[in-house]
């Protein structure tokens, strides 16, 4: 899995920071997580193949997390998209989309498969051959959910070099599934342990924006390979963080440390800070493998 960051700002527009949007690629398909205003323009600039977006997850209905969504859906229709799109988000989101489409006399050219999130307990909300998505409650001013996305472990990998030429495809399938193969004609046995090696391990990306400091999420995000956690404020504004149900960089690092994640990515920075140096230094005091999320950079999960 790879994560490309498209926005690290919060709330009001900022010259150098776009609102939240994160593109996770899983086996050539994209999951878009949050879709702040202008996200589709950033996609154009960075030549993102938006037809590859199969799933969109929206954390909550503050504008900096979804004001770009209806525009993106409209563009899909103008491009005559026919492939279904799965949209995961708060129940009212569907009402908002319908209202906007209705009053603009528009319809979607594709099927929108909507899955409503709830803000009460952890739940597995989506699964396909490659991916599982869980939602979990965050603590914010309006109902907000975090997402945990798991790229499933891959099947066993064939060691091609030692396999006979023209080895039958059904036999390859059996080997990938962990079975031994007996050739019906020759009786020769191909041991799975000889001809395959272990596939890729499952990978976990967890996404927490926006949220007050909340240790309840620790069991869900435990040992994630990559954790994105909002860090709207620094220590000097910790009271403001508490009042607005946001986190400081230090609190995000505490969550990362106690959840024993491999890597922490910070974002959702308030416009009151011209740079993120203080966020980084305060977080590093708690958790060493912390990075400031940079727009357009690809992070391997
Ligand atoms: Zn926000
Ligand atoms: Zn918010």
Coordinates of C-alpha atoms and ligand atoms in Angstrom, one line a residue:
X1 CA 0.0 0.0 0.0
X2 CA 1.1 3.5 -0.7
X3 CA -0.4 6.7 0.7
X4 CA -0.2 10.0 -1.2
X5 CA -1.0 13.1 0.8
X6 CA -3.0 15.8 -0.9
X7 CA -3.9 18.1 2.1
X8 CA -2.4 18.9 5.5
X9 CA -4.4 22.0 6.4
X10 CA -7.3 22.5 8.7
X11 CA -10.5 24.6 8.7
X12 CA -9.9 27.8 6.8
X13 CA -8.1 27.9 3.4
X14 CA -4.3 28.3 3.7
X15 CA -2.0 29.3 0.9
X16 CA 0.4 26.4 1.2
X17 CA -1.8 23.8 2.8
X18 CA -4.8 22.2 1.1
X19 CA -7.6 20.7 3.2
X20 CA -7.6 17.0 4.0
X21 CA -7.4 14.4 1.2
X22 CA -5.4 11.2 1.2
X23 CA -5.1 8.7 -1.6
X24 CA -4.3 5.1 -0.7
X25 CA -3.3 2.8 -3.5
X26 CA -4.1 -0.9 -2.9
X27 CA -3.3 -3.3 -5.7
X28 CA -3.8 -0.6 -8.4
X29 CA -7.0 0.7 -7.0
X30 CA -7.4 3.9 -5.0
X31 CA -9.2 4.6 -1.8
X32 CA -9.7 8.3 -1.2
X33 CA -9.9 9.3 2.4
X34 CA -11.6 12.6 3.0
X35 CA -12.0 15.0 0.1
X36 CA -11.5 18.7 1.0
X37 CA -12.4 21.6 -1.3
X38 CA -10.3 21.6 -4.5
X39 CA -9.1 18.0 -4.2
X40 CA -10.0 17.3 -7.8
X41 CA -7.9 20.2 -9.0
X42 CA -4.9 18.8 -7.1
X43 CA -5.6 15.4 -8.8
X44 CA -5.5 17.1 -12.2
X45 CA -2.2 18.9 -11.4
X46 CA -0.6 15.6 -10.3
X47 CA -2.1 13.4 -13.0
X48 CA -4.0 11.1 -10.7
X49 CA -6.1 8.6 -12.7
X50 CA -9.3 9.3 -10.9
X51 CA -11.0 6.4 -12.6
X52 CA -9.0 4.1 -10.3
X53 CA -10.8 5.5 -7.3
X54 CA -13.2 2.7 -6.3
X55 CA -13.9 3.7 -2.7
X56 CA -14.2 7.0 -0.8
X57 CA -14.2 7.3 3.0
X58 CA -15.4 10.5 4.6
X59 CA -14.5 10.9 8.3
X60 CA -17.1 13.7 9.2
X61 CA -19.1 16.5 7.8
X62 CA -16.8 19.5 8.6
X63 CA -16.2 21.2 5.3
X64 CA -12.5 20.8 5.3
X65 CA -13.0 17.1 5.0
X66 CA -15.7 16.8 2.3
X67 CA -16.4 20.1 0.4
X68 CA -14.6 18.6 -2.6
X69 CA -16.7 15.5 -2.8
X70 CA -19.8 16.6 -4.8
X71 CA -17.6 18.3 -7.4
X72 CA -15.6 15.1 -7.8
X73 CA -18.7 13.0 -8.2
X74 CA -20.1 15.4 -10.8
X75 CA -16.9 15.2 -12.7
X76 CA -17.0 11.4 -12.7
X77 CA -20.5 11.8 -14.3
X78 CA -19.3 14.3 -16.9
X79 CA -16.7 11.8 -17.8
X80 CA -19.4 9.1 -18.2
X81 CA -18.1 6.9 -15.5
X82 CA -20.1 3.7 -15.3
X83 CA -18.2 1.7 -12.7
X84 CA -19.9 1.7 -9.3
X85 CA -18.3 3.7 -6.5
X86 CA -18.5 2.8 -2.8
X87 CA -18.9 5.8 -0.6
X88 CA -18.5 5.4 3.2
X89 CA -19.4 8.2 5.5
X90 CA -21.9 9.8 7.9
X91 CA -25.6 9.1 7.1
X92 CA -26.4 12.7 6.3
X93 CA -23.8 12.8 3.6
X94 CA -26.1 10.9 1.2
X95 CA -28.8 13.5 1.8
X96 CA -26.4 16.4 1.1
X97 CA -25.3 14.8 -2.2
X98 CA -28.9 14.1 -3.3
X99 CA -29.9 17.6 -2.5
X100 CA -27.1 19.2 -4.4
X101 CA -27.7 16.9 -7.4
X102 CA -31.5 17.5 -7.3
X103 CA -31.2 21.3 -7.3
X104 CA -28.7 21.3 -10.2
X105 CA -30.9 19.0 -12.2
X106 CA -28.1 16.4 -12.3
X107 CA -27.9 12.6 -12.0
X108 CA -25.0 10.4 -11.6
X109 CA -23.9 8.2 -14.5
X110 CA -22.7 5.4 -12.2
X111 CA -24.1 3.5 -9.2
X112 CA -23.2 5.1 -5.8
X113 CA -23.1 2.3 -3.2
X114 CA -23.4 4.2 0.0
X115 CA -22.4 2.7 3.4
X116 CA -23.4 4.8 6.4
X117 CA -20.9 5.0 9.3
X118 CA -22.0 5.1 13.0
X119 CA -20.1 6.7 15.8
X120 CA -20.7 4.2 18.6
X121 CA -18.5 1.2 18.2
X122 CA -15.7 -0.4 16.1
X123 CA -17.1 -2.1 13.0
X124 CA -15.9 -3.8 9.9
X125 CA -17.7 -1.8 7.2
X126 CA -16.2 -3.0 3.9
X127 CA -14.3 -6.0 2.5
X128 CA -13.2 -7.0 -1.0
X129 CA -10.5 -9.5 -2.2
X130 CA -7.6 -7.1 -1.3
X131 CA -8.9 -4.9 1.5
X132 CA -10.8 -4.6 4.7
X133 CA -12.0 -1.3 6.2
X134 CA -12.9 -0.8 9.8
X135 CA -14.4 2.3 11.3
X136 CA -14.1 3.5 14.9
X137 CA -15.5 6.4 16.9
X138 CA -13.3 9.5 17.4
X139 CA -14.1 12.4 19.8
X140 CA -14.9 15.6 18.0
X141 CA -17.5 18.3 17.9
X142 CA -19.8 16.4 15.5
X143 CA -19.9 12.6 14.9
X144 CA -16.6 11.5 13.4
X145 CA -15.0 8.2 12.6
X146 CA -11.5 7.0 12.1
X147 CA -10.6 4.4 9.5
X148 CA -8.4 1.3 9.7
X149 CA -7.6 -0.1 6.3
X150 CA -6.0 -3.5 6.1
X151 CA -4.4 -4.8 2.9
X152 CA -4.8 -8.5 3.2
X153 CA -1.8 -10.8 3.2
X154 CA -1.2 -12.1 -0.3
X155 CA -1.3 -15.7 -1.3
X156 CA 2.0 -17.7 -1.5
X157 CA 4.3 -16.6 -4.3
X158 CA 5.5 -19.0 -7.0
X159 CA 9.3 -19.4 -7.5
X160 CA 9.1 -19.1 -11.3
X161 CA 12.8 -20.0 -12.0
X162 CA 12.5 -23.6 -10.9
X163 CA 9.1 -24.4 -12.2
X164 CA 9.0 -26.6 -15.4
X165 CA 8.3 -24.7 -18.7
X166 CA 4.6 -24.6 -19.6
X167 CA 3.5 -25.6 -16.1
X168 CA -0.3 -25.8 -16.3
X169 CA -2.1 -22.7 -14.9
X170 CA -4.6 -24.7 -12.7
X171 CA -1.5 -26.3 -11.0
X172 CA 0.0 -22.8 -10.4
X173 CA -3.3 -21.8 -8.8
X174 CA -3.1 -24.8 -6.5
X175 CA 0.4 -24.0 -5.5
X176 CA -0.5 -20.4 -4.7
X177 CA -3.3 -21.7 -2.5
X178 CA -0.7 -23.7 -0.5
X179 CA -1.5 -27.1 -2.0
X180 CA 0.9 -29.8 -3.3
X181 CA 0.4 -30.8 -6.9
X182 CA 0.4 -34.3 -8.4
X183 CA 0.7 -34.4 -12.2
X184 CA -2.1 -36.6 -13.4
X185 CA 0.0 -37.8 -16.4
X186 CA 3.4 -38.5 -15.0
X187 CA 2.5 -38.9 -11.3
X188 CA 5.3 -36.4 -10.5
X189 CA 4.7 -34.5 -7.2
X190 CA 5.4 -30.8 -6.9
X191 CA 5.7 -29.9 -3.3
X192 CA 4.4 -26.5 -2.2
X193 CA 7.3 -26.0 0.1
X194 CA 9.7 -26.3 -2.9
X195 CA 8.0 -24.2 -5.5
X196 CA 6.5 -21.4 -3.4
X197 CA 7.6 -18.8 -0.9
X198 CA 5.6 -16.8 1.6
X199 CA 3.5 -13.9 0.2
X200 CA 3.4 -10.4 1.5
X201 CA 2.3 -9.8 5.1
X202 CA -1.0 -7.9 5.8
X203 CA -0.4 -4.2 6.1
X204 CA -2.4 -1.8 8.2
X205 CA -3.0 2.0 7.8
X206 CA -4.9 3.9 10.4
X207 CA -6.4 7.3 9.9
X208 CA -7.5 9.6 12.8
X209 CA -8.8 13.0 11.9
X210 CA -10.3 15.0 13.5
X211 CA -10.1 14.0 17.2
X212 CA -9.4 15.1 20.7
X213 CA -6.8 13.1 22.6
X214 CA -8.5 9.7 23.0
X215 CA -6.9 6.6 24.3
X216 CA -10.0 4.5 23.6
X217 CA -8.7 4.1 20.0
X218 CA -5.5 2.3 21.1
X219 CA -6.7 -1.3 20.8
X220 CA -8.1 -0.7 17.3
X221 CA -5.0 1.0 15.8
X222 CA -2.5 -1.2 17.8
X223 CA 0.7 -2.0 15.8
X224 CA -0.5 -0.3 12.6
X225 CA 2.3 0.0 10.0
X226 CA 1.4 3.6 9.4
X227 CA -0.7 5.9 11.6
X228 CA -2.0 9.3 10.3
X229 CA -3.1 11.3 13.3
X230 CA -4.2 14.9 13.3
X231 CA -1.9 17.4 15.1
X232 CA -3.8 20.7 14.7
X233 CA -2.0 22.4 17.5
X234 CA 1.3 22.5 19.5
X235 CA 1.8 22.5 23.3
X236 CA 1.3 26.3 23.7
X237 CA -2.2 25.9 22.4
X238 CA -3.1 22.7 24.3
X239 CA -6.1 24.5 25.9
X240 CA -7.4 25.4 22.5
X241 CA -7.0 21.8 21.4
X242 CA -9.1 20.7 24.3
X243 CA -11.8 23.2 23.7
X244 CA -12.1 22.5 20.0
X245 CA -11.8 18.7 20.3
X246 CA -8.5 18.5 18.4
X247 CA -5.1 17.2 19.3
X248 CA -1.6 18.5 19.8
X249 CA 1.4 17.0 18.1
X250 CA 2.6 15.7 21.4
X251 CA -0.7 13.9 22.1
X252 CA -0.7 12.4 18.6
X253 CA 2.8 11.0 19.4
X254 CA 1.6 9.6 22.7
X255 CA -1.1 7.7 20.9
X256 CA 1.5 6.4 18.4
X257 CA 3.8 5.3 21.2
X258 CA 1.2 3.6 23.2
X259 CA -0.3 1.9 20.2
X260 CA 3.2 0.7 19.2
X261 CA 2.8 1.7 15.6
X262 CA 5.7 1.6 13.2
X263 CA 5.4 5.1 11.8
X264 CA 3.4 8.3 12.6
X265 CA 2.4 10.9 10.1
X266 CA 1.2 14.3 11.4
X267 CA -1.2 16.6 9.6
X268 CA -4.3 18.9 9.8
X269 CA -2.2 21.9 10.9
X270 CA -3.8 25.1 12.0
X271 CA -3.3 28.2 10.0
X272 CA -1.8 29.9 13.1
X273 CA 1.5 28.2 12.4
X274 CA 3.7 29.2 9.5
X275 CA 5.6 25.9 9.6
X276 CA 5.6 22.6 11.4
X277 CA 9.0 22.7 13.2
X278 CA 7.5 22.9 16.7
X279 CA 4.9 20.1 15.9
X280 CA 7.8 17.9 14.8
X281 CA 10.1 18.6 17.8
X282 CA 7.4 18.2 20.4
X283 CA 6.2 14.9 18.8
X284 CA 9.8 13.6 18.5
X285 CA 10.3 14.0 22.3
X286 CA 7.7 11.3 22.6
X287 CA 7.8 9.1 19.5
X288 CA 10.9 8.9 17.3
X289 CA 9.5 7.6 14.1
X290 CA 7.4 10.7 13.5
X291 CA 7.1 12.5 10.1
X292 CA 5.3 15.7 9.1
X293 CA 3.0 14.8 6.3
X294 CA 4.1 16.5 3.1
X295 CA 1.7 17.2 0.3
X296 CA 2.1 15.1 -2.8
X297 CA 4.7 12.8 -1.2
X298 CA 4.1 9.1 -1.4
X299 CA 4.5 7.1 1.8
X300 CA 4.9 3.4 1.8
X301 CA 2.7 1.6 4.3
Ligands
LIG1 ZN1 -10.8 19.3 10.0
LIG2 ZN1 -13.5 18.6 12.1

